[in-house]
Short mmCIF file of C-alpha atoms in Angstrom, two decimals:
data_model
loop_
_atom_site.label_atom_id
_atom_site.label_comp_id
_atom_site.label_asym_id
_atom_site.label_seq_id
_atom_site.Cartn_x
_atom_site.Cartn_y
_atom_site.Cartn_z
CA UNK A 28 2.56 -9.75 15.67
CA UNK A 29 -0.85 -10.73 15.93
CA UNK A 30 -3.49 -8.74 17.63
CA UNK A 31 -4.89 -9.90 20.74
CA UNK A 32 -8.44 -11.04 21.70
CA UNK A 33 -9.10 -8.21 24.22
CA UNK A 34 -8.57 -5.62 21.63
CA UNK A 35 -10.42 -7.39 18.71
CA UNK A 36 -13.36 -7.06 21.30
CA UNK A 37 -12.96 -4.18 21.64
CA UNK A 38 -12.94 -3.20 18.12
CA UNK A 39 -16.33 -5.31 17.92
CA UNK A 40 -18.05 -3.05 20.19
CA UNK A 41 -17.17 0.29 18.45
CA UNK A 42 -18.44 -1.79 15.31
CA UNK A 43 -20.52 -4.68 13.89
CA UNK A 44 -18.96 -7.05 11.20
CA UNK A 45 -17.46 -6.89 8.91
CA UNK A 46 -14.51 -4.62 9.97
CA UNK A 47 -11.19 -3.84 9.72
CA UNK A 48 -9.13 -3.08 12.81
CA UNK A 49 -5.68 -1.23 12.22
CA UNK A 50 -3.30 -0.79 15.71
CA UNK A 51 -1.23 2.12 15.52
CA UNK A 52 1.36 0.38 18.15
CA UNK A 53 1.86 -2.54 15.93
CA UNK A 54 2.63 -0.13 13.12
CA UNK A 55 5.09 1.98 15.13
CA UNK A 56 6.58 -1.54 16.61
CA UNK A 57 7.47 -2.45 12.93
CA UNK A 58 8.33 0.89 11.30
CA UNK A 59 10.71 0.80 14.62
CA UNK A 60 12.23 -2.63 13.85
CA UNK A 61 12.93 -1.90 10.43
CA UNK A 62 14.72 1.00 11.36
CA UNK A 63 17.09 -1.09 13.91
CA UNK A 64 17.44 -3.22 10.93
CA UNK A 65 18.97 -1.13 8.48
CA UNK A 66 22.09 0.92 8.10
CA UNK A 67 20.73 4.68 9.94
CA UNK A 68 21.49 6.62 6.56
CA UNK A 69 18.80 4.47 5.20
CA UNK A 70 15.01 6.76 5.06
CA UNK A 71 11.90 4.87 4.38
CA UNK A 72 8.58 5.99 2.10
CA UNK A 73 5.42 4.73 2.77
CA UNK A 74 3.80 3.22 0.37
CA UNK A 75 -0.06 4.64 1.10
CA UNK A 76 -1.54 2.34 -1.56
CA UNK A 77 -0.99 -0.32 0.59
CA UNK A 78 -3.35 0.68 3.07
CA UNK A 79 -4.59 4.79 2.92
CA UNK A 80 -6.18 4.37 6.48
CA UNK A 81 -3.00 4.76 8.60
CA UNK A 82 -1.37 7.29 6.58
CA UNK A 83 -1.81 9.80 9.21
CA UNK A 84 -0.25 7.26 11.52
CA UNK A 85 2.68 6.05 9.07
CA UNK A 86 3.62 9.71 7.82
CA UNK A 87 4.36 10.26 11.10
CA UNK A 88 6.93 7.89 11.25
CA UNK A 89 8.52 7.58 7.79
CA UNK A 90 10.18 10.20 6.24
CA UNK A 91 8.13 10.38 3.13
CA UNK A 92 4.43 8.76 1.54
CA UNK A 93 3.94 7.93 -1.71
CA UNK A 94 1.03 8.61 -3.22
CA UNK A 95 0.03 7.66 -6.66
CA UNK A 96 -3.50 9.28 -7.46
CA UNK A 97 -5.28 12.50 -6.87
CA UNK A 98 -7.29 10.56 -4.57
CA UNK A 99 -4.51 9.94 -2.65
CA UNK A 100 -3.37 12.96 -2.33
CA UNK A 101 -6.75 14.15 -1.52
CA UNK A 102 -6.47 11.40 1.29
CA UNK A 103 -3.01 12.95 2.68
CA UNK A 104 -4.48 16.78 2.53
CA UNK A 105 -7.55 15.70 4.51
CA UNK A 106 -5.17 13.84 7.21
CA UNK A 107 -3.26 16.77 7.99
CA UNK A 108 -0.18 15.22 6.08
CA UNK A 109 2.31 17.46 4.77
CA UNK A 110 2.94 17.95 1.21
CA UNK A 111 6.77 18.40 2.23
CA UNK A 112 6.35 14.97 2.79
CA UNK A 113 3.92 13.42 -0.14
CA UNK A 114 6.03 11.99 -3.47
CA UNK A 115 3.76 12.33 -5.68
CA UNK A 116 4.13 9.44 -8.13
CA UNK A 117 2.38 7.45 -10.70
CA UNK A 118 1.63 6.35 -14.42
CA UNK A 119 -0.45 9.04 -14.89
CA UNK A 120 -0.75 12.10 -13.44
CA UNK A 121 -3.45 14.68 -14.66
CA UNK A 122 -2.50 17.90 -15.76
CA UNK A 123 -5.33 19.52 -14.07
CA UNK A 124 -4.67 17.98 -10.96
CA UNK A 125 -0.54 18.88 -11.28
CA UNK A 126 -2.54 22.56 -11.80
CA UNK A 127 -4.72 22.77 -9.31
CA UNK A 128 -1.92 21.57 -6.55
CA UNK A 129 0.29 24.71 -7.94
CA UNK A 130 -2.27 27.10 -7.75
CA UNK A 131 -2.59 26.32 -4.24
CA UNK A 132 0.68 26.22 -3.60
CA UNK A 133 0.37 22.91 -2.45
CA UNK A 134 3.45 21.61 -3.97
CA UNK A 135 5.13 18.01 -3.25
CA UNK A 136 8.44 16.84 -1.38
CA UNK A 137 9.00 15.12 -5.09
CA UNK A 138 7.39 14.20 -8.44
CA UNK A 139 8.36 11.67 -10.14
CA UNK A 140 8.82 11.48 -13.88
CA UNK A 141 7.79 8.81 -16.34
CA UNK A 142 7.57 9.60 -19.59
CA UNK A 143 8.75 12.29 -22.04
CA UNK A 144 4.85 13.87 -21.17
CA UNK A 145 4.89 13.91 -17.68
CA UNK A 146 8.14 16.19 -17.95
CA UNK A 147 6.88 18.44 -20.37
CA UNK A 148 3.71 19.04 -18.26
CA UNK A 149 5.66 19.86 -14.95
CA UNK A 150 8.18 21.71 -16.86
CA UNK A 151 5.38 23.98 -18.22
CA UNK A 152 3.59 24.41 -15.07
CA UNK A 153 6.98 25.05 -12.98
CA UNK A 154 7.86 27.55 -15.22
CA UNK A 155 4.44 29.66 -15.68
CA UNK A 156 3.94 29.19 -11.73
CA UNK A 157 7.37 30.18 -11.38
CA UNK A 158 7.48 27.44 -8.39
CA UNK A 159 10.75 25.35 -8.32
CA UNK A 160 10.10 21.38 -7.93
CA UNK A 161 12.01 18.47 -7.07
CA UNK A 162 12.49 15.52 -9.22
CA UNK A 163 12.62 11.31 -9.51
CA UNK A 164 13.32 9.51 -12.66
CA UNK A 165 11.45 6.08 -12.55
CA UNK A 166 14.06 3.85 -14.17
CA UNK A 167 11.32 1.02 -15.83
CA UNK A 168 12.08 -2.32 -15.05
CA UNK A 169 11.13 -3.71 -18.50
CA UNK A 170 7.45 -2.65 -17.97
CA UNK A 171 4.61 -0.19 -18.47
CA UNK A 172 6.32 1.86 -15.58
CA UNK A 173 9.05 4.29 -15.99
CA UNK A 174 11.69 5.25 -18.82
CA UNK A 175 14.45 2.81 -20.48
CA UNK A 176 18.15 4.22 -19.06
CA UNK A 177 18.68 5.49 -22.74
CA UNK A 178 15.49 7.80 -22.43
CA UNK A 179 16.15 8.74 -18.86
CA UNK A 180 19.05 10.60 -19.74
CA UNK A 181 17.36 12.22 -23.06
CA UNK A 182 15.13 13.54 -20.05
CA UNK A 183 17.45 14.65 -17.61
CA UNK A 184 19.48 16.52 -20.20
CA UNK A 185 17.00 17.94 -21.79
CA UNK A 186 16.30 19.38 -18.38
CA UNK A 187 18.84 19.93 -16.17
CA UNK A 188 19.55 23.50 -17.02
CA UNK A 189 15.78 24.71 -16.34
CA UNK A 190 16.13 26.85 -13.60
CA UNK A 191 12.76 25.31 -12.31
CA UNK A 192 13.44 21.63 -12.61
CA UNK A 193 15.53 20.50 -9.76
CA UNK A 194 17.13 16.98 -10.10
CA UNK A 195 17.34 14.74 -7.48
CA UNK A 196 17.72 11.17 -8.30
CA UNK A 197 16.24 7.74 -9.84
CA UNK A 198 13.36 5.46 -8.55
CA UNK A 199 13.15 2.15 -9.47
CA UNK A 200 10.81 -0.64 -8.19
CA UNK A 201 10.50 -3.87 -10.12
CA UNK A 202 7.87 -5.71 -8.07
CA UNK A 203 6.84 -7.39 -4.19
CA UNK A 204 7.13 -10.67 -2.84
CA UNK A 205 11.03 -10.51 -3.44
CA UNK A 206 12.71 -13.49 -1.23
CA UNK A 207 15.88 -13.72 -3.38
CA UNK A 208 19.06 -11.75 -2.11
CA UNK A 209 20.99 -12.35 -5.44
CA UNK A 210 18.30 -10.55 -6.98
CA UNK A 211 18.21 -7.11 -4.66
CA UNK A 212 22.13 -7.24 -5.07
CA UNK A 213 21.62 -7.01 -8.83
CA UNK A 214 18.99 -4.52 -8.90
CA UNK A 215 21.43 -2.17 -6.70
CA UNK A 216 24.54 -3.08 -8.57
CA UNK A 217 22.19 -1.82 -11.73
CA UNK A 218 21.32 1.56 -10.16
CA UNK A 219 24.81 1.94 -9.35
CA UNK A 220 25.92 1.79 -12.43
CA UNK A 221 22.63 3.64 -14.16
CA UNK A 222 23.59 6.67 -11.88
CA UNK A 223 27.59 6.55 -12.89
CA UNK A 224 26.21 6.75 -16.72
CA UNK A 225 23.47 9.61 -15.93
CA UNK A 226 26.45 11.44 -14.19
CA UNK A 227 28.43 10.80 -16.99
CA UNK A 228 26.52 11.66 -19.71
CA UNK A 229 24.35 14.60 -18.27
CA UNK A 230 26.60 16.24 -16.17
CA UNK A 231 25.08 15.55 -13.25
CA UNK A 232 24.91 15.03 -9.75
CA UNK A 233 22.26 12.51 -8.54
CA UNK A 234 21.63 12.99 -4.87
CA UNK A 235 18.63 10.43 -4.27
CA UNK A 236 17.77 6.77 -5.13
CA UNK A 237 14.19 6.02 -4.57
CA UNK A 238 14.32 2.17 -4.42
CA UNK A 239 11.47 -0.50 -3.70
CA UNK A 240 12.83 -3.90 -2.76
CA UNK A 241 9.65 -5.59 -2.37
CA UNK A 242 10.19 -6.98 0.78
CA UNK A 243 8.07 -9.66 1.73
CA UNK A 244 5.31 -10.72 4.02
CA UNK A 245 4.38 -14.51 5.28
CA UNK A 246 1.02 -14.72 5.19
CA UNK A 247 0.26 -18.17 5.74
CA UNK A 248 2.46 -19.47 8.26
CA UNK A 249 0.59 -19.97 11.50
CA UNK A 250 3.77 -19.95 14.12
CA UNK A 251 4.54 -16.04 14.93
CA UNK A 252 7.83 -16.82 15.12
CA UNK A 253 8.63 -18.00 12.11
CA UNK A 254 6.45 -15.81 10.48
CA UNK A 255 8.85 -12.63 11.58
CA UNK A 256 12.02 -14.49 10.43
CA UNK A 257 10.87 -14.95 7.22
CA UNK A 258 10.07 -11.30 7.22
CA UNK A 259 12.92 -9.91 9.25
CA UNK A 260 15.77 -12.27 7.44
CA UNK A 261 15.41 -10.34 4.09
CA UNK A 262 15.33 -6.94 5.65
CA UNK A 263 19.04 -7.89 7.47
CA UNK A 264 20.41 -9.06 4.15
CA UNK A 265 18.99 -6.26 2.23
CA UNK A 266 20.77 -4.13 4.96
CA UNK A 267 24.40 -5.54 4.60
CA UNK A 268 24.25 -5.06 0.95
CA UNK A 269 22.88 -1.50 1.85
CA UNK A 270 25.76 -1.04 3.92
CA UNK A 271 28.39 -1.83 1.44
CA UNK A 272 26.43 -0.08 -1.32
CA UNK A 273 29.00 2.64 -3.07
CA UNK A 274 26.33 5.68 -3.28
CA UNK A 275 27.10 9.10 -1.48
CA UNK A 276 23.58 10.69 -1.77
CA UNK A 277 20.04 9.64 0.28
CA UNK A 278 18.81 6.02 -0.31
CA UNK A 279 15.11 5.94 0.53
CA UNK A 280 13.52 2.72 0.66
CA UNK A 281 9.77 2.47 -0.74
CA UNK A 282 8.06 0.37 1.70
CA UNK A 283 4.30 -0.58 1.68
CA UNK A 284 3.36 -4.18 2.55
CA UNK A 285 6.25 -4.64 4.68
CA UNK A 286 5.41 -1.74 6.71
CA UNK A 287 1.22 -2.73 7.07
CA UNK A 288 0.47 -5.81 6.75
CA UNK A 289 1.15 -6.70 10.51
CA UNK A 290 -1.07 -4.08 11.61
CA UNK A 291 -4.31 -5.31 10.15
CA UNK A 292 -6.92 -7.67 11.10
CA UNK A 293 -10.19 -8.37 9.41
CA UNK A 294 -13.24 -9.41 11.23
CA UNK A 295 -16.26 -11.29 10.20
CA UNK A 296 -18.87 -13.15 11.59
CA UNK A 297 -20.50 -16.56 11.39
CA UNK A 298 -23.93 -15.84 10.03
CA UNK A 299 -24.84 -19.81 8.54
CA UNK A 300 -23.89 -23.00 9.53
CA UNK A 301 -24.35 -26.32 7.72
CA UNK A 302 -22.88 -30.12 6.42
CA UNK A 303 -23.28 -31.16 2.85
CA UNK A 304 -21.97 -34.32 1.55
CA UNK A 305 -19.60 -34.49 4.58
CA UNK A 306 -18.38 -31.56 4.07
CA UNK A 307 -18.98 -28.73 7.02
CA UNK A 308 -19.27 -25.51 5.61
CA UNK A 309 -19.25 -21.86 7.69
CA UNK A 310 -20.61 -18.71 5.82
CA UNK A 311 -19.53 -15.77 7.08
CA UNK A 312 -20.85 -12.06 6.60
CA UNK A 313 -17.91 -10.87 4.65
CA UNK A 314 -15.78 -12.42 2.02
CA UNK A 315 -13.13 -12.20 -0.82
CA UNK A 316 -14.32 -8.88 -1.75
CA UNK A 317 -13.55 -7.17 1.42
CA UNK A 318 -9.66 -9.15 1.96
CA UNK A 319 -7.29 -9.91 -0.62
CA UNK A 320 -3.75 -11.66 0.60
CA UNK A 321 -0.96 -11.90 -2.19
CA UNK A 322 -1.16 -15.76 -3.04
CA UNK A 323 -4.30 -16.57 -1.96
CA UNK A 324 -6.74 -17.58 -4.37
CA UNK A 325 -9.90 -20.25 -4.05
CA UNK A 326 -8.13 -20.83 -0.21
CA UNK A 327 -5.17 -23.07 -1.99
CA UNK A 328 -3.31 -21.63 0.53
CA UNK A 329 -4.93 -20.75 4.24
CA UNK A 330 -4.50 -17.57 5.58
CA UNK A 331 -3.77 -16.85 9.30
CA UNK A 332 -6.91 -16.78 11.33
CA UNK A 333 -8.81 -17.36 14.38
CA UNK A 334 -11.81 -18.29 16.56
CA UNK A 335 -12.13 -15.02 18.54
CA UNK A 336 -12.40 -16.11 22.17
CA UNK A 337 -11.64 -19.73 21.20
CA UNK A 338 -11.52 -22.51 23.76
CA UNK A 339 -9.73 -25.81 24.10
CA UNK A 340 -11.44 -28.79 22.89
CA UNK A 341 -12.29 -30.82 19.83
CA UNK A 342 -11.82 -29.53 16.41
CA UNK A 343 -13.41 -30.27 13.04
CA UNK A 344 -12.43 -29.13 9.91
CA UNK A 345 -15.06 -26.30 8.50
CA UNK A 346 -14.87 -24.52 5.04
CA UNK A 347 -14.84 -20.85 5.68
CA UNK A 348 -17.36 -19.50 2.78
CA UNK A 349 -18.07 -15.40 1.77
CA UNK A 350 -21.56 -13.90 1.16
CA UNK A 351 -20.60 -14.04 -2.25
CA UNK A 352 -22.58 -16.03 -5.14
CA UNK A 353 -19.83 -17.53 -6.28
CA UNK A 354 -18.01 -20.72 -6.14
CA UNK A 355 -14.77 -19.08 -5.80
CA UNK A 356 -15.55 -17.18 -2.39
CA UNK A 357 -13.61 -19.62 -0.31
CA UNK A 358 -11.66 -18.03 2.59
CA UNK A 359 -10.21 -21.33 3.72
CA UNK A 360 -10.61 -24.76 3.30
CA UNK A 361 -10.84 -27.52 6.20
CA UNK A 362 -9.74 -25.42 8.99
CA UNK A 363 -9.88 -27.14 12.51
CA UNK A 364 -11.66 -25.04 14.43
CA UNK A 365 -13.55 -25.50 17.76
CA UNK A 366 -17.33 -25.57 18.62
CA UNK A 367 -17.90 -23.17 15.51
CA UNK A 368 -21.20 -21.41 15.50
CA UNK A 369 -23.78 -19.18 14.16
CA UNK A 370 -22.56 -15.57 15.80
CA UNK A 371 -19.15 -16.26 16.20
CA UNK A 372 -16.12 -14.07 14.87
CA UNK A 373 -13.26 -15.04 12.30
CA UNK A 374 -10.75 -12.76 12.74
CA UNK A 375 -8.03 -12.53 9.66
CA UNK A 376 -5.08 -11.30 10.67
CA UNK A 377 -1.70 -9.89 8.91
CA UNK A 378 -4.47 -8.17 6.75
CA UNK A 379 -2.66 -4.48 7.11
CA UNK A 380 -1.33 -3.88 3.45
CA UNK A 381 -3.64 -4.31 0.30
CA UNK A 382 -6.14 -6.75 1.51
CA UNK A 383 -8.82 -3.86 2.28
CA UNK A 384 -8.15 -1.81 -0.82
CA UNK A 385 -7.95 -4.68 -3.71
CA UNK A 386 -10.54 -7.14 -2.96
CA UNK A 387 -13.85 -6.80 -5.37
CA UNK A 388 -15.64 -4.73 -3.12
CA UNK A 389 -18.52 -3.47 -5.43
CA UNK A 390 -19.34 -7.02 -5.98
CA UNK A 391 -22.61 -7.82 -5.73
CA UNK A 392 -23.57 -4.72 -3.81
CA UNK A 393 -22.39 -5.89 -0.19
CA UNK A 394 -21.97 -2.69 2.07
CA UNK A 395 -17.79 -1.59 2.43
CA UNK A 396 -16.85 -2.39 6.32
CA UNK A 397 -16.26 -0.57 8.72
CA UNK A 398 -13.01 0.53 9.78
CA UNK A 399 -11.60 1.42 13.16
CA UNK A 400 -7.91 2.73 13.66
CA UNK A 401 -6.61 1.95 17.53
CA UNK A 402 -3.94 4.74 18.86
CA UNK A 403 -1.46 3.89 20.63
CA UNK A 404 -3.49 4.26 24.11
CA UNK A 405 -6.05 2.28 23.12
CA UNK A 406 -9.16 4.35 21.75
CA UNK A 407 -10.99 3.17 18.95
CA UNK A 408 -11.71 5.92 16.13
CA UNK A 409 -14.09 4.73 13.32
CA UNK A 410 -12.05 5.86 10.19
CA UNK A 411 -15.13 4.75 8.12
CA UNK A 412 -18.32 3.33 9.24
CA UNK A 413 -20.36 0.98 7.30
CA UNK A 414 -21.17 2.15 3.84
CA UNK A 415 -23.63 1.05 1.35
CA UNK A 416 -22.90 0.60 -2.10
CA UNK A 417 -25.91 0.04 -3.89
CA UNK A 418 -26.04 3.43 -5.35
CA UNK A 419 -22.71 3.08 -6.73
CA UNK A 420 -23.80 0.52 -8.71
CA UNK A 421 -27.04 1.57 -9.60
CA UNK A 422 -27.72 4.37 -12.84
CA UNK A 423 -30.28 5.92 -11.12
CA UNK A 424 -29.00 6.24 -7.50
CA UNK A 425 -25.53 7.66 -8.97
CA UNK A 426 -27.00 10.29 -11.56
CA UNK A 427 -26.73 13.22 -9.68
CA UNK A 428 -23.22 12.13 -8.35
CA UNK A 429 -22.12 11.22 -12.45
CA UNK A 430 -23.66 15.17 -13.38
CA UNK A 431 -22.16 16.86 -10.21
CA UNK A 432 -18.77 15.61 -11.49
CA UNK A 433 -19.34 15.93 -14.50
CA UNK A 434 -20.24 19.28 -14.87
CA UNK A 435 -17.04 19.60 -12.29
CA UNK A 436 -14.51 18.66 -14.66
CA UNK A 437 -16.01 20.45 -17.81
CA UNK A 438 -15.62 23.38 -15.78
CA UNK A 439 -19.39 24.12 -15.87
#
């Protein structure tokens, strides 16, 4: 769904560009449709890496967030989510963080385990807090990520009689983008069979699969409507095998770009105009550091924007250009686009999930956006005004920052 004009202005004059503009209704609308879409056993987890902005919004919603850093959980805490809700999940997980969250009883919904370490640690600190947790085994899918099956059972065996270590299932997420049904179907037909063995072998019972499908998001297809079959046709097929799948206990679905990236627009303005060698170029005030769609790289492929308050008439093809000194900052390449102008706004849209979290936004010093959330009666709340980032990447203007933290984490 793509956000309107009246509420991108809207958006403009809580904020100057650049800025990104979440809508709370267009995340409910699809967190809504997915769950029409899929078998009503089915509970979703958001995926807050995706976009930490609207986790107060999409907690409220899903049945679970993800969160993968103690940033993140920081983020959650500070939103008011609950930690009966947070699965707290991730490569690497600090001891002194896992401490610091049982000594104020702060403890997750889950915790998931992914290496031989990461279960000792808990283990230890369940036991000498005396605090029973819940726990996912990340079945890797050939990666950095997770456990091989054979040392996923070592784990769960060597742990299933702890009287502090509660077992509740697998997660397993093997990457995004996913278009091909024949590959979901084998990546359930594996955890099916993964849980019979861990049942088998360990004694067991599972109760939980954790399982990312990696649904996917168009993000260059102008027409609306075809944009939402190609996102809504893999959710339906994912849902039939769903319904046939041959597992008693909770199937959660990790969902992060699927759930976002409709609920996102990014907004920049036109701040130099000018035609070299034929070629009309547009440079804008923002830039490849501050939006990052999956498959989009040097504008080979044109995202979906627009003229904000665009009229009818004749078009010429412009080259929309970052602030960036670099060749590569190319937002889009011969775009028609009407009577286009010094002062006039781009907005981006489908630019929900990822694309204001992994762009290079410490490049070359450019100030971070603003960001403004809408609720779903239309206010505007600036999540984060406009923040400079010179200090971050200067020695001097971060010293006292580096020694505060420092002496923070030597305990000084």
């Amino acid at each position: 769904m793509m956000i309107d004009d009246a509420t991108l202005q809207n958006a403009l004059d809580a904020c100057p560009t650049p800025l990104y503009l979440f809508d709370q209704q267009v995340l409910n609308d699809r967190i809504t449709r997915l769950r029409a879409s899929l078998p009503s056993r089915i509970k979703l987890c958001y995926a807050m890496k995706a976009n930490p902005f609207i986790v107060r919004e999409a907690s409220a919603l899903a049945d679970c967030v993800e969160a993968c850093s103690p940033g993140e959980v920081l983020i959650c805490a500070n939103a008011g989510v609950p930690f009966e809700k947070i699965v707290l999940s991730g490569v690497w997980k600090d001891r002194r963080c896992l401490d610091d969250l049982f000594q104020a009883d702060r403890i997750p919904h889950r915790f998931t385990i992914e290496s031989s370490q990461q279960l000792k640690d808990l283990v230890e600190l369940a036991n000498a807090y005396r605090r029973r947790v819940n726990v996912l085994f990340r079945l890797s899918s050939e990666n950095q990520f997770g456990v091989d099956s054979a040392t996923l059972k070592e784990l769960i065996a060597g742990c299933k009689d702890d009287p502090f270590i509660s077992i509740q299932g697998i997660q397993y997420y093997s990457g995004t983008q996913k278009t091909s049904l024949k590959k979901l179907d084998r990546e359930l037909s594996k955890l099916h069979r993964i849980v019979a063995e861990v049942e088998a072998a360990c004694s067991v019972k599972l109760n939980e699969i954790e399982y990312g499908p990696g649904l996917p998001v168009e993000y260059f297809d102008e027409n609306e409507e075809r944009a939402r079959s190609a996102q809504d046709e893999p959710v339906a097929e994912l849902a039939t095998l769903l319904d046939g799948f041959p597992f008693e206990g909770d199937i959660v679905l990790e969902l992060g770009r699927s759930i976002a990236a409709d609920c996102g627009a990014y907004l920049t303005s036109v701040v130099d105009v000018k035609t070299t060698s034929g070629q009309n170029y547009a440079i804008v005030d923002g830039g490849m550091h501050q939006i990052s769609y999956y498959g989009h790289s040097m504008a080979m492929k044109s995202p979906v924007f627009r003229k904000v308050g665009a009229t009818a008439g004749a078009a010429q093809p412009w080259n929309i250009c970052g602030a960036l000194c670099t060749v590569n900052d190319i937002m889009a390449k011969q775009a028609s686009i009407v009577d286009l102008s010094v002062g006039d706004v781009l907005a981006f849209s489908r630019a929900g999930a990822y694309c204001a979290t992994e762009g290079r936004a410490l490049f070359l010093s450019r100030d971070l956006p603003s960001v403004v959330v809408r609720d779903v009666s239309g206010n505007m709340r600036i999540a984060r005004h406009r923040l400079e980032t010179a200090s971050f990447n200067s020695s001097n203007g971060s010293q006292d920052r580096s020694t505060e933290q420092d002496e923070k984490e030597n305990g000084l």
